[in-house]
Amino acid sequence: MPEPPEFSPIRTAIAGLPVVEIARKFGTPTYVYDAAKIVARLADLAAFDTVRYAQKACSNLAVIDLIRRHGGLVDTVSAVEIRRALAAGYSPEGSPPPIVYTADIFDAEALDLVVEKNIHVNCGSPDMIDQYGSRAPGRQITLRINPGFGHGHSRKTNTGGDHSKHGIWHDQLHDCLVNADNYGLCVSGLHMHIGSGTDLEHLSQVCAAMEKAAAELGRSLRMISAGGGLPIVYEPGDSFVDLGAYHARWDATRKRLEDRFGHQIRLEIEPGRYLVGESGYLVAEIRAVKRQGGNTFYLLDAGFNNLARPILYGAYHPISVAPADGRADRPIQPVIVGGPLCESGDIFTQQEGGFVARRDLPAAAVGDLVVIECAGAYGFVMSSNYNSKPLAAEVLIQEGRTDLVRRRQTFEEMIAAEVIPAQR
Ligand code: LLP
C-alpha cells in the first residue's frame, strides 16, 4: 500500500524538476504527469491476474503507452477510446483480451469497430446483447451486472443501485443469458463496478453478489472483474484501501468459484483514478490577486475548463504555490483560488453545493505559479473549450526528462471544424 502523500502549501518541484522551469518551457496552464508514480501504482496491484486501466481517467496516448509497456491492459468506453488503445500499441485481440469495450450502449461507430476489430465487449445493457449478437454471433462477451446497490464519493459517481443507469440489473441476468444463447454468444465473464471509493465493508457485499451471479451463469465463467473505484488520498483524513485485504476478499471469491466449476478463473481489476490520479499536477500562473471585502482571491490562468471536479462534485484538490523567486519563507494566509472564466462557480476551492471555501496558502503575487495536485484522473479528460479557452498542454516526466505529450491547442485547431455558411 502506498504511503499517503505529503501535502505542503509550497511546492517547488515535480518529480525533482523545478516547477518554474517546467512552466517556462511549456507555458501555463499545463498538466504534468509523473510517470514513476503511475508505474509504482500499477506495481501495487500485481497480485491481480489482470490490471485493466480505465483510460477514461486520463486517455493521453503517452499515458496509455506507459501502462501498456508496464504490463497493464486497457478498458475503453467509446469508439475513440478503442482507437486510442490501438494507437498506443495494444493488439485488438488476445487472451486475455488486451482491449475491452465496457459501456451501457453502442453508438453506431463503436458497434462497427468492435465487430470489425473483434474487440471484446462487456455489455452493460440487455439491448447490447441483441445489437452485438445480431452482428457478431458466436463471439464471447462478458456482462456488467448492477447488483442492486452502489457506492460512490458523490451521488454523481455512484454506479450501482436503482438510481444508476449502469449495468444489467441483477434479476435480469437469467433473461440475458437466454438471449445471449440465442445468438450463440458465450458469456465468459462477469463484471461489477459499483462506484468510486470502494471500502472493505462494502466489498463483502459485492463479492457475495458476484458469487450469486456466477452461480446463475454457470460453468462458462472464466473471468471475474472487480471493476475500478480504488480510492486515492486527496486530503488529510482520506485513506487508501488496504490492498492486501481487498485482493484477499476477491481472491477468496475467485477460489470458491474455481472449486465450484473445476477450472481456473481470472481475476481482473479495472482502476482509473488509482493509477493516474496522484501522478498529475495542473500547473497554472496567478494572473490577479484581488481583495473582495474580507476575502483574498488568487485568479489563475486555469479554470473549470481545465479541471471540472471542484465545480462538478465540490471535489477537494491539494493546492500549493510555486514561488517565481523560489523563496519559501512566505506568510500563510486564507485565500480563495479561482480561474479566468466568466462564471462565478469558477472556483477551485469550493465544497459540494458550490459553497466557496478558503484555503491557507502562502502570500503570492501575479507571476507566481500554483500547482493543483492529484489532478491526473478525470482532470484533462473532462476539460472543455468553454469561453473559447484552448485545451492545456500535457507533459510527461520520465527519468528526470520532460516530454510534451500534447501541445497546447491552437486557435486554428479550435475553429477547424466550423464553417460560416456562404451568403445566398
Ligand atoms: N470501470 C468502470 C466501468 C467505470 O465506470 C469506472 C469509472 C472505472 C472503472 C474507473 O473508476 P475509478 O477507478 O477511476 O474510480 N469523473 C468522476 C469519476 C467518474 C467515474 C466513472 N467510472 C470523478 O472525477 O471523480
XYZ file of C-alpha atoms and ligand atoms in Angstrom:
449
model
C 0.000 0.000 0.000
C 1.440 3.404 -0.866
C 2.426 5.957 1.713
C -0.132 8.781 1.890
C 1.338 11.744 0.005
C 2.628 14.695 1.978
C 0.917 17.904 1.048
C 2.655 21.200 1.599
C 1.488 24.724 0.737
C 4.752 25.314 -1.130
C 5.868 23.083 -3.983
C 8.992 23.962 -5.859
C 9.455 20.742 -7.841
C 7.508 17.975 -9.534
C 9.323 14.640 -9.832
C 12.528 16.510 -8.939
C 12.197 19.150 -11.679
C 11.612 22.818 -10.793
C 8.000 23.872 -11.375
C 9.211 27.292 -12.502
C 11.298 25.738 -15.270
C 8.504 23.445 -16.409
C 6.192 26.466 -16.660
C 8.825 28.491 -18.516
C 9.400 25.722 -21.017
C 5.807 24.670 -21.691
C 3.722 27.671 -20.640
C 0.613 27.536 -18.443
C -1.838 26.021 -17.831
C -0.139 22.655 -18.287
C -0.878 19.196 -16.953
C 2.264 17.436 -15.759
C 2.343 13.672 -15.128
C 4.985 11.864 -13.121
C 5.452 8.518 -14.922
C 7.200 6.903 -11.953
C 4.081 7.283 -9.825
C 1.903 5.609 -12.450
C 4.338 2.719 -12.724
C 4.504 2.351 -8.923
C 0.707 2.289 -8.575
C 0.478 -0.330 -11.305
C 3.024 -2.459 -9.438
C 0.924 -2.198 -6.232
C -1.775 -4.234 -7.976
C 0.461 -7.048 -9.219
C -1.442 -9.639 -7.152
C -4.356 -9.376 -9.593
C -4.102 -11.526 -12.734
C -5.015 -8.544 -14.895
C -4.869 -4.830 -14.223
C -7.051 -3.204 -16.831
C -6.590 0.558 -16.944
C -9.844 2.519 -17.193
C -8.426 5.031 -19.658
C -11.399 7.368 -19.215
C -9.415 8.730 -16.250
C -6.602 10.050 -18.468
C -6.503 8.989 -22.077
C -3.369 10.678 -23.391
C -1.620 8.230 -25.736
C 1.643 8.537 -23.824
C -0.045 7.508 -20.569
C -1.790 4.555 -22.221
C 1.502 3.537 -23.836
C 3.309 3.784 -20.478
C 0.769 1.482 -18.854
C 0.954 -0.924 -21.798
C 4.747 -1.092 -21.568
C 4.446 -1.966 -17.884
C 2.017 -4.806 -18.402
C -1.399 -3.177 -17.893
C -4.302 -3.956 -20.227
C -6.927 -1.374 -21.080
C -10.645 -0.666 -20.771
C -12.440 1.591 -23.224
C -15.856 3.228 -23.265
C -16.131 4.670 -26.760
C -15.001 4.162 -30.330
C -12.280 6.751 -29.983
C -11.023 5.223 -26.738
C -10.696 1.925 -28.642
C -8.798 3.752 -31.366
C -6.578 5.389 -28.748
C -5.754 1.953 -27.296
C -4.860 0.694 -30.780
C -2.816 3.820 -31.493
C -0.934 3.298 -28.225
C 0.105 -0.162 -29.355
C -2.446 -2.612 -27.957
C -3.466 -5.517 -30.178
C -7.193 -5.753 -30.767
C -7.325 -9.458 -29.943
C -5.610 -11.776 -27.496
C -6.163 -13.824 -24.389
C -6.906 -12.184 -22.042
C -8.339 -9.530 -24.367
C -5.909 -6.583 -24.408
C -8.752 -4.132 -25.038
C -12.254 -4.386 -23.596
C -15.180 -2.151 -24.516
C -17.310 -1.587 -21.386
C -20.383 0.560 -21.824
C -24.135 0.739 -21.431
C -24.688 1.490 -25.107
C -23.118 1.077 -28.512
C -23.257 4.069 -30.765
C -23.059 3.174 -34.446
C -19.324 3.841 -34.659
C -18.465 1.757 -31.574
C -20.586 -1.178 -32.756
C -18.934 -1.137 -36.197
C -15.486 -1.005 -34.625
C -15.915 -3.835 -32.092
C -17.399 -6.031 -34.834
C -14.689 -5.188 -37.359
C -11.703 -5.439 -34.980
C -13.048 -8.243 -32.793
C -12.741 -6.159 -29.624
C -14.030 -7.904 -26.508
C -17.347 -6.427 -25.347
C -18.551 -6.114 -21.749
C -22.288 -5.446 -22.039
C -23.895 -3.078 -19.548
C -27.423 -3.207 -21.009
C -29.597 -6.054 -22.311
C -30.033 -4.226 -25.645
C -26.310 -4.501 -26.313
C -26.627 -8.290 -26.408
C -29.168 -8.079 -29.262
C -27.221 -5.425 -31.132
C -23.920 -7.282 -30.872
C -25.354 -10.769 -31.219
C -27.079 -9.927 -34.479
C -23.826 -8.553 -35.927
C -21.277 -10.974 -34.438
C -22.959 -14.219 -33.395
C -20.745 -16.826 -31.774
C -18.328 -14.478 -30.007
C -17.512 -14.295 -26.302
C -18.862 -11.478 -24.177
C -18.840 -10.502 -20.524
C -21.694 -8.898 -18.646
C -21.557 -5.936 -16.331
C -24.002 -6.577 -13.515
C -25.655 -3.946 -11.345
C -26.047 -5.850 -8.064
C -28.779 -3.521 -6.831
C -26.646 -1.354 -4.577
C -23.777 1.012 -5.102
C -21.133 3.229 -3.648
C -19.508 6.470 -4.694
C -17.808 9.610 -3.435
C -20.750 11.620 -4.714
C -24.242 10.818 -5.955
C -22.913 11.528 -9.420
C -20.243 8.824 -9.236
C -22.290 6.086 -7.586
C -22.704 3.415 -10.223
C -24.878 0.767 -8.537
C -28.444 0.649 -7.247
C -31.725 1.544 -8.913
C -30.814 5.204 -9.337
C -27.924 4.187 -11.537
C -28.207 3.644 -15.271
C -25.195 1.330 -15.256
C -25.026 -2.402 -15.716
C -27.542 -5.172 -16.232
C -29.965 -5.305 -13.325
C -29.160 -8.428 -11.307
C -32.544 -10.081 -11.665
C -32.404 -9.799 -15.466
C -29.288 -11.914 -15.701
C -31.205 -15.093 -16.479
C -33.087 -13.496 -19.401
C -29.847 -12.046 -20.726
C -28.179 -15.457 -20.645
C -31.061 -16.982 -22.577
C -30.844 -14.139 -25.073
C -27.069 -14.461 -25.453
C -27.561 -18.171 -26.060
C -29.990 -17.425 -28.860
C -27.213 -15.591 -30.688
C -24.620 -18.217 -29.821
C -22.791 -15.642 -27.676
C -20.752 -17.259 -24.916
C -20.822 -15.312 -21.632
C -17.307 -15.890 -20.335
C -17.123 -13.390 -17.519
C -18.866 -11.103 -15.066
C -18.003 -7.588 -14.040
C -19.177 -5.378 -11.198
C -18.147 -1.773 -10.854
C -20.281 -0.183 -8.221
C -18.644 3.199 -7.838
C -15.599 5.162 -6.967
C -14.292 4.992 -3.427
C -14.734 1.320 -2.535
C -14.363 0.341 1.117
C -13.814 -3.104 2.539
C -17.094 -3.403 4.377
C -18.908 -2.752 1.157
C -16.716 -5.167 -0.685
C -18.059 -8.237 1.130
C -21.496 -7.373 -0.224
C -20.131 -7.034 -3.756
C -18.255 -10.348 -3.565
C -21.411 -12.096 -2.343
C -23.393 -10.581 -5.213
C -20.711 -11.721 -7.649
C -20.895 -15.281 -6.349
C -24.641 -15.308 -6.699
C -24.467 -14.061 -10.297
C -21.676 -16.528 -11.072
C -23.788 -19.409 -9.794
C -26.535 -18.330 -12.151
C -24.160 -18.047 -15.094
C -22.552 -21.427 -14.507
C -19.549 -23.166 -15.987
C -18.843 -20.793 -18.856
C -17.417 -18.346 -16.297
C -13.676 -17.783 -16.871
C -13.157 -14.254 -15.544
C -14.480 -12.014 -12.811
C -13.756 -8.299 -12.731
C -13.818 -6.197 -9.588
C -14.258 -3.039 -11.662
C -12.478 0.135 -10.599
C -13.132 2.544 -7.784
C -9.989 2.226 -5.653
C -9.743 5.487 -3.731
C -6.746 7.798 -3.529
C -5.754 10.310 -0.881
C -6.865 13.788 -1.905
C -6.693 15.377 1.537
C -5.537 14.628 5.065
C -8.039 12.210 6.578
C -8.573 10.270 3.340
C -7.108 6.796 3.204
C -6.134 4.215 0.666
C -7.944 0.919 0.852
C -5.909 -1.956 2.333
C -4.917 -3.558 -0.955
C -3.871 -6.857 0.637
C -7.268 -7.246 2.277
C -9.046 -6.042 -0.853
C -7.282 -8.592 -3.026
C -7.749 -11.358 -0.417
C -11.530 -10.977 -0.474
C -11.718 -11.121 -4.244
C -9.227 -13.964 -4.359
C -11.290 -15.991 -1.888
C -14.361 -15.383 -4.044
C -12.458 -16.475 -7.122
C -11.183 -19.622 -5.396
C -14.660 -20.638 -4.277
C -15.823 -20.243 -7.860
C -12.860 -22.260 -9.156
C -13.761 -25.059 -6.734
C -17.348 -24.906 -7.814
C -16.656 -25.017 -11.548
C -13.438 -27.031 -11.545
C -11.427 -24.689 -13.749
C -9.300 -21.548 -13.448
C -10.948 -18.169 -13.206
C -9.055 -14.982 -13.941
C -9.362 -12.049 -11.521
C -9.281 -8.587 -13.049
C -9.295 -5.121 -11.549
C -10.107 -2.003 -13.549
C -8.776 1.119 -11.883
C -8.529 4.558 -13.386
C -8.035 7.042 -10.575
C -5.722 4.822 -8.540
C -3.216 4.505 -11.374
C -3.065 8.098 -12.560
C -4.706 10.407 -10.006
C -1.725 11.183 -7.844
C 0.667 11.422 -10.789
C -0.996 14.512 -12.257
C -0.414 18.188 -11.467
C -2.117 21.135 -13.093
C 0.392 23.977 -13.225
C -1.102 27.450 -13.611
C 0.028 31.032 -13.167
C -1.502 33.614 -10.863
C -2.742 36.437 -13.109
C -4.550 38.545 -10.495
C -4.585 38.912 -6.728
C -7.758 40.660 -5.580
C -9.299 41.669 -2.323
C -13.108 41.477 -2.346
C -14.289 42.719 1.048
C -12.672 40.391 3.562
C -11.579 37.795 1.024
C -8.389 37.465 -0.976
C -8.663 35.794 -4.378
C -5.880 34.293 -6.442
C -7.107 34.179 -10.019
C -5.291 31.714 -12.229
C -4.994 31.173 -15.960
C -6.589 27.722 -15.388
C -10.292 27.336 -14.676
C -13.001 24.697 -14.654
C -12.437 24.411 -18.377
C -9.206 22.667 -17.322
C -10.291 20.896 -14.124
C -14.016 20.447 -13.601
C -14.021 18.238 -10.498
C -14.399 21.083 -7.958
C -17.382 22.679 -9.708
C -18.969 19.316 -10.547
C -18.548 17.466 -7.267
C -17.149 20.014 -4.817
C -14.048 17.840 -5.065
C -11.072 18.800 -2.944
C -7.664 19.005 -4.596
C -4.493 19.910 -2.726
C -3.207 23.278 -3.914
C 0.286 24.656 -3.498
C 2.209 27.722 -4.565
C 5.463 27.577 -6.519
C 7.038 30.986 -5.867
C 8.520 32.547 -9.004
C 11.517 33.734 -6.950
C 11.974 30.308 -5.349
C 11.614 31.756 -1.829
C 9.670 29.554 0.533
C 9.586 31.949 3.515
C 6.204 33.486 2.849
C 3.462 34.070 5.394
C 0.415 31.828 5.118
C -2.997 33.421 4.610
C -6.523 32.204 3.848
C -7.343 32.680 0.160
C -9.897 31.658 -2.438
C -8.474 30.223 -5.638
C -10.387 30.752 -8.872
C -9.969 30.773 -12.616
C -10.483 33.101 -15.565
C -13.974 32.083 -16.706
C -16.960 34.389 -16.826
C -18.880 32.328 -14.334
C -18.926 32.751 -10.574
C -18.615 28.989 -9.996
C -15.128 29.028 -11.500
C -13.554 28.401 -8.108
C -11.148 25.577 -7.257
C -11.655 25.922 -3.512
C -15.341 25.071 -3.284
C -17.331 22.441 -1.485
C -20.221 20.372 -2.813
C -23.193 22.681 -3.285
C -20.992 25.470 -4.577
C -20.003 26.873 -1.193
C -16.804 28.828 -1.608
C -14.129 27.854 0.908
C -10.866 29.475 1.890
C -7.559 27.660 1.811
C -4.397 28.515 3.753
C -1.758 29.290 1.149
C 1.447 31.324 1.045
C 1.209 35.024 0.207
C 1.652 35.268 -3.552
C 1.665 37.744 -6.396
C 0.999 37.846 -10.114
C 3.611 35.666 -11.810
C 3.829 33.093 -9.027
C 2.729 29.613 -10.003
C 0.038 27.480 -8.461
C 0.020 23.694 -8.595
C -3.269 21.858 -8.295
C -2.369 18.366 -7.210
C -3.832 14.858 -7.514
C -5.343 16.012 -10.794
C -4.206 13.201 -13.077
C -7.550 11.354 -13.022
C -10.609 12.995 -14.566
C -8.631 16.195 -14.989
C -7.563 16.852 -18.562
C -10.115 14.391 -19.965
C -13.036 16.359 -18.574
C -11.771 19.695 -19.825
C -13.694 21.831 -22.300
C -13.296 24.805 -24.600
C -15.710 26.951 -22.557
C -15.030 30.655 -23.060
C -13.015 29.506 -26.096
C -10.101 28.555 -23.900
C -7.708 26.177 -25.660
C -7.082 22.748 -24.146
C -3.978 22.776 -21.953
C -0.661 21.198 -22.836
C 0.287 17.861 -21.256
C 3.810 16.928 -20.210
C 5.122 13.547 -19.062
C 8.152 13.353 -16.779
C 10.174 10.152 -17.063
C 13.592 9.623 -15.512
C 14.166 13.311 -14.998
C 13.209 14.211 -18.570
C 10.170 16.201 -19.680
C 8.314 15.290 -22.871
C 5.498 17.344 -24.303
C 2.850 14.670 -24.884
C 0.142 17.037 -26.100
C 0.839 20.508 -27.331
C -1.464 23.314 -26.313
C -4.451 23.563 -28.635
C -4.182 26.332 -31.193
C -6.773 28.807 -32.463
C -6.676 27.110 -35.855
C -7.424 23.719 -34.298
C -10.253 25.165 -32.256
C -12.097 26.552 -35.278
C -11.043 23.897 -37.801
C -14.453 22.188 -37.888
C -16.519 25.381 -38.029
C -17.977 26.863 -41.196
C -19.538 30.235 -41.904
C -22.238 29.452 -44.499
C -21.951 31.271 -47.838
C -24.487 34.104 -48.009
C -27.005 33.452 -50.796
N -14.741 0.812 -14.585
C -15.941 1.337 -14.887
C -16.943 0.513 -15.537
C -16.200 2.680 -14.566
O -17.390 3.191 -14.849
C -15.199 3.462 -13.951
C -15.430 4.869 -13.657
C -13.966 2.866 -13.677
C -13.766 1.531 -13.998
C -12.835 3.600 -13.041
O -13.168 4.119 -11.806
P -12.001 4.741 -10.881
O -11.085 3.605 -10.528
O -11.311 5.770 -11.697
O -12.704 5.315 -9.696
N -15.470 11.850 -13.092
C -15.568 11.251 -11.771
C -15.377 9.761 -11.809
C -16.326 9.014 -12.711
C -16.027 7.550 -12.742
C -16.769 6.874 -13.838
N -16.488 5.492 -13.960
C -14.547 11.926 -10.879
O -13.886 12.859 -11.313
O -14.407 11.549 -9.702
